Amino acid sequence: MDIKDIIISTEKYNLHSHSQFCDGRDSMEDIAAAASREGMEYFAFTPHSPVPLKSPCNMSASRMDEYLAECGRLKDFYAGNMGVLVSQEIDYLGDSWGPHVDYFQKLPLDFRLGSVHFVPNQEGVLLDCDGRFERFAEYLKDGFSNDLRYVTEKYFEQVLKMLERGGFDLLGHFDKIAGNASLADPEIESYGWYEALVDDVVSHASGAGVVVEINTKAFEDKGRFYPAERWWGKIIDAGLPVAVDSDVHYASKVSSGRAEALERLRKYVRKEP
C-alpha cells in the first residue's frame, strides 16, 4: 500500500523506526510486537542506511540480506493484522550518495525515507550534526569555525539538493538541525533568513511530490517536533501530505508523541484559530 494511501486511511501507523540493525535499542521483533499491541495497522522499519564513511549509527551493508530476511519474516508473521513495511532511512551525503543512487533504488523496499544528518564543513568534510549537543558543539568549534549560520544553511542546502535529486517518498525531520542549533542560539528559528530556508524546503517538497514527516521523537523529553510546529501552517497551506512518525528507538516509545502531534495537526487542517 502506498504511504500516501496509508496516511489518509488511518492514524494507526508509524513509518519511521530503528532497531538492532543501526542505533535502535531493541530488536525488530520486540518493536513490531509493541506496535501490534498498540493497534498499529501499518508499521515500517527504517534503519539508518549504509554510508561510505565511519558512523556507529548506520547499519552495515554486510547486514542488508539479514535485515531484509527479518523484514520478510515479520511481514508474514503479522499478515492480516498489521502491515509491515520495509524501508531505509537513507542519508543524503551529496551527488554520489543518497536515495537516488542505484544501490538504494534497486533494494526491494516498500518506500524510501530520505534524511539529512551529515553536513559538509568549509573543507568539504562531512560531520554528523545530529545527536548529542556536546558533540555538535565540538564540531561547531573545531569543524565549522564557530559559524552556526554556515552549518544551518548548509544543512538546508543538503535537504534541497536531496529533494532535487529525488528517489524517495518520505522527507524525514527536515529541520532537525534546529535541535542542536537552537541550543547554540535560542533565537535562531526566529530569524528571517532561517524562515526563508524553511520556505525553500516547503516549496521544493511540493515540487518533488513527497510526503513530509512530522517527527515526534523529541516531544516527550524536549517538548518539540521536527519540523517545528510554527511551520506546520506553511506545510498544510502548500497542500503537502503529512505523516506523523515517532522515530522509534525503543519498543516502549513506539507511539511517543504521536497522539499529541495528531491532535495539534487537526487544528491546522481545520484552519482553526
Short mmCIF file of C-alpha atoms in Angstrom, two decimals:
data_model
loop_
_atom_site.label_atom_id
_atom_site.label_comp_id
_atom_site.label_asym_id
_atom_site.label_seq_id
_atom_site.Cartn_x
_atom_site.Cartn_y
_atom_site.Cartn_z
CA MET A 1 0.00 0.00 0.00
CA ASP A 2 1.37 3.43 -0.96
CA ILE A 3 2.28 5.55 2.07
CA LYS A 4 0.07 8.38 0.79
CA ASP A 5 -2.86 5.97 0.90
CA ILE A 6 -1.87 4.82 4.38
CA ILE A 7 -1.76 8.27 5.95
CA ILE A 8 -5.17 9.25 4.61
CA SER A 9 -6.80 5.94 5.54
CA THR A 10 -5.75 5.69 9.20
CA GLU A 11 -3.86 7.32 12.05
CA LYS A 12 -2.69 3.92 13.27
CA TYR A 13 0.65 3.83 11.50
CA ASN A 14 4.30 4.62 12.12
CA LEU A 15 6.68 4.98 9.17
CA HIS A 16 9.98 5.63 10.99
CA SER A 17 11.75 3.23 13.36
CA HIS A 18 15.19 1.98 14.35
CA SER A 19 16.23 -1.37 15.77
CA GLN A 20 19.28 -3.55 16.38
CA PHE A 21 20.41 -3.07 12.80
CA CYS A 22 21.52 0.52 13.47
CA ASP A 23 21.27 2.69 16.59
CA GLY A 24 17.98 1.32 17.90
CA ARG A 25 17.96 -0.20 21.36
CA ASP A 26 15.51 -3.07 20.84
CA SER A 27 15.06 -5.84 18.30
CA MET A 28 12.78 -5.59 15.30
CA GLU A 29 10.73 -8.41 16.79
CA ASP A 30 10.19 -6.57 20.09
CA ILE A 31 9.39 -3.27 18.35
CA ALA A 32 6.91 -4.93 15.99
CA ALA A 33 5.22 -6.66 18.93
CA ALA A 34 4.88 -3.31 20.73
CA ALA A 35 3.40 -1.71 17.61
CA SER A 36 0.91 -4.54 17.24
CA ARG A 37 -0.15 -4.27 20.90
CA GLU A 38 -0.86 -0.58 20.34
CA GLY A 39 -3.14 -1.39 17.43
CA MET A 40 -0.93 -0.17 14.60
CA GLU A 41 -2.34 -1.06 11.20
CA TYR A 42 0.92 -0.28 9.39
CA PHE A 43 4.45 -0.21 10.74
CA ALA A 44 7.68 0.46 8.87
CA PHE A 45 11.27 -0.45 9.63
CA THR A 46 13.72 2.26 8.56
CA PRO A 47 17.26 1.57 9.77
CA HIS A 48 19.84 4.25 9.10
CA SER A 49 21.20 3.30 5.71
CA PRO A 50 24.74 2.16 4.99
CA VAL A 51 27.05 5.10 4.31
CA PRO A 52 30.56 5.16 2.79
CA LEU A 53 32.11 6.63 5.94
CA LYS A 54 32.57 5.66 9.56
CA SER A 55 29.36 6.00 11.53
CA PRO A 56 28.30 3.96 14.58
CA CYS A 57 24.65 4.88 13.99
CA ASN A 58 24.33 3.47 10.46
CA MET A 59 23.76 -0.15 9.53
CA SER A 60 26.43 -2.07 7.68
CA ALA A 61 25.83 -3.03 4.06
CA SER A 62 27.02 -6.52 5.01
CA ARG A 63 23.85 -6.96 7.11
CA MET A 64 21.40 -5.95 4.38
CA ASP A 65 20.39 -9.50 3.48
CA GLU A 66 19.88 -10.35 7.15
CA TYR A 67 17.76 -7.24 7.61
CA LEU A 68 15.60 -7.93 4.57
CA ALA A 69 15.10 -11.52 5.67
CA GLU A 70 13.91 -10.41 9.12
CA CYS A 71 11.53 -7.95 7.48
CA GLY A 72 10.13 -10.76 5.37
CA ARG A 73 9.65 -12.98 8.41
CA LEU A 74 7.79 -10.26 10.30
CA LYS A 75 5.68 -9.39 7.25
CA ASP A 76 4.50 -12.99 7.16
CA PHE A 77 4.00 -13.20 10.92
CA TYR A 78 1.76 -10.11 11.08
CA ALA A 79 -0.02 -10.62 7.78
CA GLY A 80 -3.72 -9.87 8.18
CA ASN A 81 -3.20 -7.98 11.44
CA MET A 82 -0.56 -5.33 10.77
CA GLY A 83 1.08 -4.34 7.54
CA VAL A 84 4.86 -4.43 7.95
CA LEU A 85 6.70 -2.16 5.52
CA VAL A 86 10.34 -2.46 4.54
CA SER A 87 12.32 0.73 4.16
CA GLN A 88 15.57 2.53 4.93
CA GLU A 89 16.26 5.98 6.33
CA ILE A 90 18.70 6.92 3.59
CA ASP A 91 21.32 9.53 4.34
CA TYR A 92 21.92 12.13 1.66
CA LEU A 93 25.64 12.89 1.55
CA GLY A 94 25.84 14.52 -1.87
CA ASP A 95 25.51 13.71 -5.55
CA SER A 96 27.30 10.38 -5.14
CA TRP A 97 25.31 9.07 -2.17
CA GLY A 98 21.64 9.36 -1.32
CA PRO A 99 18.21 7.88 -2.04
CA HIS A 100 18.70 8.50 -5.78
CA VAL A 101 21.69 6.17 -6.27
CA ASP A 102 21.27 2.76 -7.88
CA TYR A 103 22.17 0.86 -4.71
CA PHE A 104 19.08 2.12 -2.89
CA GLN A 105 16.84 2.22 -5.94
CA LYS A 106 17.44 -1.49 -6.55
CA LEU A 107 16.76 -2.61 -2.98
CA PRO A 108 13.34 -4.28 -2.54
CA LEU A 109 11.87 -1.52 -0.38
CA ASP A 110 8.22 -0.57 0.03
CA PHE A 111 9.19 3.12 0.18
CA ARG A 112 12.27 5.23 0.82
CA LEU A 113 12.77 7.73 3.64
CA GLY A 114 15.25 10.48 2.84
CA SER A 115 17.01 12.41 5.59
CA VAL A 116 19.99 14.64 6.24
CA HIS A 117 22.26 14.13 9.24
CA PHE A 118 25.71 14.87 7.81
CA VAL A 119 26.76 18.41 6.88
CA PRO A 120 29.93 19.23 4.90
CA ASN A 121 32.16 21.80 6.59
CA GLN A 122 34.09 24.56 4.82
CA GLU A 123 36.68 21.98 3.69
CA GLY A 124 34.04 19.55 2.47
CA VAL A 125 34.42 17.14 5.39
CA LEU A 126 31.10 15.54 6.33
CA LEU A 127 30.24 15.82 10.03
CA ASP A 128 27.22 14.29 11.75
CA CYS A 129 25.30 17.25 13.19
CA ASP A 130 22.59 15.15 14.84
CA GLY A 131 22.84 13.51 18.25
CA ARG A 132 24.30 14.93 21.44
CA PHE A 133 24.72 18.69 21.69
CA GLU A 134 28.13 18.25 23.34
CA ARG A 135 29.46 16.62 20.18
CA PHE A 136 27.76 19.19 17.97
CA ALA A 137 29.35 21.99 20.00
CA GLU A 138 32.77 20.43 19.45
CA TYR A 139 32.14 20.11 15.71
CA LEU A 140 30.85 23.68 15.58
CA LYS A 141 34.03 24.98 17.20
CA ASP A 142 36.64 22.74 15.61
CA GLY A 143 34.98 21.69 12.36
CA PHE A 144 32.88 24.69 11.33
CA SER A 145 34.94 27.60 12.73
CA ASN A 146 32.06 28.51 15.08
CA ASP A 147 29.94 29.59 12.09
CA LEU A 148 26.48 28.48 13.18
CA ARG A 149 24.75 30.17 10.25
CA TYR A 150 27.02 28.30 7.84
CA VAL A 151 26.14 24.94 9.43
CA THR A 152 22.43 25.72 9.36
CA GLU A 153 22.36 26.99 5.79
CA LYS A 154 24.48 24.07 4.59
CA TYR A 155 22.14 21.60 6.30
CA PHE A 156 19.13 23.05 4.50
CA GLU A 157 21.12 23.14 1.26
CA GLN A 158 21.63 19.39 1.63
CA VAL A 159 17.87 18.93 2.13
CA LEU A 160 17.13 20.96 -1.00
CA LYS A 161 19.67 19.03 -3.07
CA MET A 162 18.19 15.76 -1.84
CA LEU A 163 14.74 16.91 -2.92
CA GLU A 164 16.10 17.89 -6.32
CA ARG A 165 17.78 14.51 -6.83
CA GLY A 166 14.65 12.65 -5.68
CA GLY A 167 14.36 8.90 -5.41
CA PHE A 168 12.48 8.87 -2.10
CA ASP A 169 8.89 9.08 -0.87
CA LEU A 170 9.06 10.46 2.69
CA LEU A 171 11.05 13.53 3.77
CA GLY A 172 12.38 12.96 7.28
CA HIS A 173 12.54 15.66 10.01
CA PHE A 174 13.55 18.38 7.55
CA ASP A 175 14.63 20.94 10.18
CA LYS A 176 16.41 18.55 12.56
CA ILE A 177 19.44 20.84 12.61
CA ALA A 178 17.35 23.19 14.77
CA GLY A 179 17.60 20.77 17.68
CA ASN A 180 21.28 21.48 18.22
CA ALA A 181 21.42 24.88 16.53
CA SER A 182 18.75 26.27 18.86
CA LEU A 183 20.82 25.20 21.86
CA ALA A 184 23.73 27.19 20.47
CA ASP A 185 21.44 30.16 19.67
CA PRO A 186 17.93 30.01 21.18
CA GLU A 187 16.71 32.71 18.76
CA ILE A 188 17.84 31.05 15.54
CA GLU A 189 14.41 29.86 14.43
CA SER A 190 13.01 33.40 14.67
CA TYR A 191 15.42 34.91 12.16
CA GLY A 192 14.09 35.88 8.75
CA TRP A 193 16.87 34.07 6.92
CA TYR A 194 16.01 30.87 8.80
CA GLU A 195 12.33 31.10 7.87
CA ALA A 196 13.36 31.64 4.25
CA LEU A 197 15.23 28.32 4.39
CA VAL A 198 12.09 26.59 5.65
CA ASP A 199 10.07 28.20 2.86
CA ASP A 200 12.53 26.85 0.29
CA VAL A 201 12.14 23.32 1.64
CA VAL A 202 8.35 23.54 1.59
CA SER A 203 8.43 24.80 -2.00
CA HIS A 204 10.85 22.10 -3.15
CA ALA A 205 8.90 19.39 -1.33
CA SER A 206 5.74 20.47 -3.15
CA GLY A 207 7.50 20.10 -6.46
CA ALA A 208 9.02 16.75 -5.51
CA GLY A 209 5.69 15.17 -4.60
CA VAL A 210 6.93 13.73 -1.32
CA VAL A 211 5.20 13.14 1.99
CA VAL A 212 6.56 15.41 4.75
CA GLU A 213 7.22 13.83 8.11
CA ILE A 214 6.34 15.36 11.45
CA ASN A 215 8.80 13.62 13.74
CA THR A 216 7.65 13.25 17.36
CA LYS A 217 10.72 11.61 18.89
CA ALA A 218 11.80 14.69 20.88
CA PHE A 219 8.38 15.71 22.18
CA GLU A 220 8.41 13.70 25.39
CA ASP A 221 11.83 14.96 26.52
CA LYS A 222 12.15 18.35 24.81
CA GLY A 223 8.57 19.40 24.03
CA ARG A 224 9.18 19.95 20.32
CA PHE A 225 8.60 18.36 16.95
CA TYR A 226 10.56 18.29 13.69
CA PRO A 227 9.62 20.28 11.74
CA ALA A 228 8.75 22.75 14.50
CA GLU A 229 5.05 23.37 15.00
CA ARG A 230 5.49 27.01 13.96
CA TRP A 231 5.99 25.77 10.36
CA TRP A 232 3.04 23.39 10.13
CA GLY A 233 0.71 26.02 8.68
CA LYS A 234 3.12 26.52 5.76
CA ILE A 235 3.18 22.78 5.10
CA ILE A 236 -0.60 22.42 5.20
CA ASP A 237 -1.16 25.55 3.09
CA ALA A 238 1.19 24.10 0.46
CA GLY A 239 -1.06 21.04 0.24
CA LEU A 240 1.70 18.66 1.28
CA PRO A 241 0.69 15.26 2.67
CA VAL A 242 1.94 14.76 6.24
CA ALA A 243 2.96 11.62 8.11
CA VAL A 244 3.31 11.64 11.90
CA ASP A 245 6.11 9.31 13.00
CA SER A 246 7.77 8.64 16.34
CA ASP A 247 11.23 7.68 15.04
CA VAL A 248 11.22 4.69 17.39
CA HIS A 249 14.49 3.58 19.01
CA TYR A 250 12.89 1.77 21.98
CA ALA A 251 9.90 -0.57 21.84
CA SER A 252 8.37 1.28 24.78
CA LYS A 253 8.29 4.51 22.74
CA VAL A 254 6.60 3.17 19.63
CA SER A 255 3.88 5.85 19.83
CA SER A 256 5.75 8.52 21.77
CA GLY A 257 4.43 11.99 20.94
CA ARG A 258 2.17 10.84 18.12
CA ALA A 259 -1.16 11.47 19.85
CA GLU A 260 -0.11 15.00 20.78
CA ALA A 261 1.08 15.78 17.25
CA LEU A 262 -2.02 14.35 15.61
CA GLU A 263 -4.28 16.39 17.88
CA ARG A 264 -2.39 19.61 17.21
CA LEU A 265 -2.26 18.89 13.50
CA ARG A 266 -6.05 18.73 13.30
CA LYS A 267 -6.16 22.43 14.22
CA TYR A 268 -4.17 23.33 11.10
CA VAL A 269 -6.12 21.01 8.82
CA ARG A 270 -9.43 22.51 10.02
CA LYS A 271 -7.99 26.04 9.85
CA GLU A 272 -8.93 26.73 13.46
CA PRO A 273 -7.53 29.94 15.01
#
